[in-house]
Steps between C-alpha positions, in 0.01 A plus 500: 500500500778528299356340270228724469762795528632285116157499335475855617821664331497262199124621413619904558208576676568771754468393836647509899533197713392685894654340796325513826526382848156285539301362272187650342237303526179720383441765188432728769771419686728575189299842431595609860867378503539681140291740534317471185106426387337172592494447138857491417565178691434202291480216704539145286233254590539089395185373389422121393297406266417175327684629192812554729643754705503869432665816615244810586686838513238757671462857653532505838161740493291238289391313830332161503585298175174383291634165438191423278566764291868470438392094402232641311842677339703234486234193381559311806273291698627524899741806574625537811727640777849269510547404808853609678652212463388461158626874431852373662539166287419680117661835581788381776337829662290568842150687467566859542803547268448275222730644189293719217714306257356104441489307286146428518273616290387834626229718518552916554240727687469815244532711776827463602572682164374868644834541690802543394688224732371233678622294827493117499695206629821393440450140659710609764249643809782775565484651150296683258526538129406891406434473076296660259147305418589433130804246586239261679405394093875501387572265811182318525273241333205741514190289339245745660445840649285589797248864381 
């Protein structure tokens, strides 16, 4: 967390750390609690692949994931879901509140890119990161976009 808090300031993106008493555990958990749209939470999702692990930052209104289309993206064979203890071993993270900054190679959903701040993990299930969409390529490995 501090860590993060590091890459964060040394990068000058603008952004808030938000402490809260329980964890959020769903996008529209985090809409509720923050009172914001769906859309502006941006869940990070570990996916495997035969190439290797990748990070997935989404909005929290895109639903269901069309994992043959992102490999389609990505010019991978298998894609899928990491499990949670997968998820815990590469990101030293639990499901739920997995960091936005990995260093994995990443792929960005477009849409998180209509607000101007979005809400996303911190690693730590009792924070959340508020930061404006463009950091996520500053901070990230982004080798693909979501439309």
């Amino acid at each position: 967390m501090d860590n993060l808090r590091t890459i964060l300031q040394e990068s000058g993106v603008q952004f808030e750390m938000i402490h809260h008493e329980k964890p959020i555990r769903t996008a529209q958990e985090g809409a509720d609690y923050f009172g914001i749209e769906i859309g502006q939470t941006a869940p990070t999702l570990v996916l495997k692949s035969e190439k290797g692990y990748f990070a997935m930052i989404v909005s929290g209104s895109r639903g269901r994931v069309n994992l043959e289309e992102v490999s389609g993206i990505l010019g991978c064979n298998q894609l899928k879901m990491a499990t949670p203890k997968e998820v815990q071993q590469i990101t030293g993270c639990t499901v739920g509140s997995v960091s936005i900054v990995l260093s994995l190679p990443c792929i960005v959903d477009r849409g998180l890119f209509r607000y101007p701040f979005i809400y996303s993990g911190t690693g730590e299930p009792t924070s959340t990161l508020k930061i404006v969409p463009n950091a996520l390529e500053k901070l990230n490995q982004v080798v693909a976009f979501l439309d």
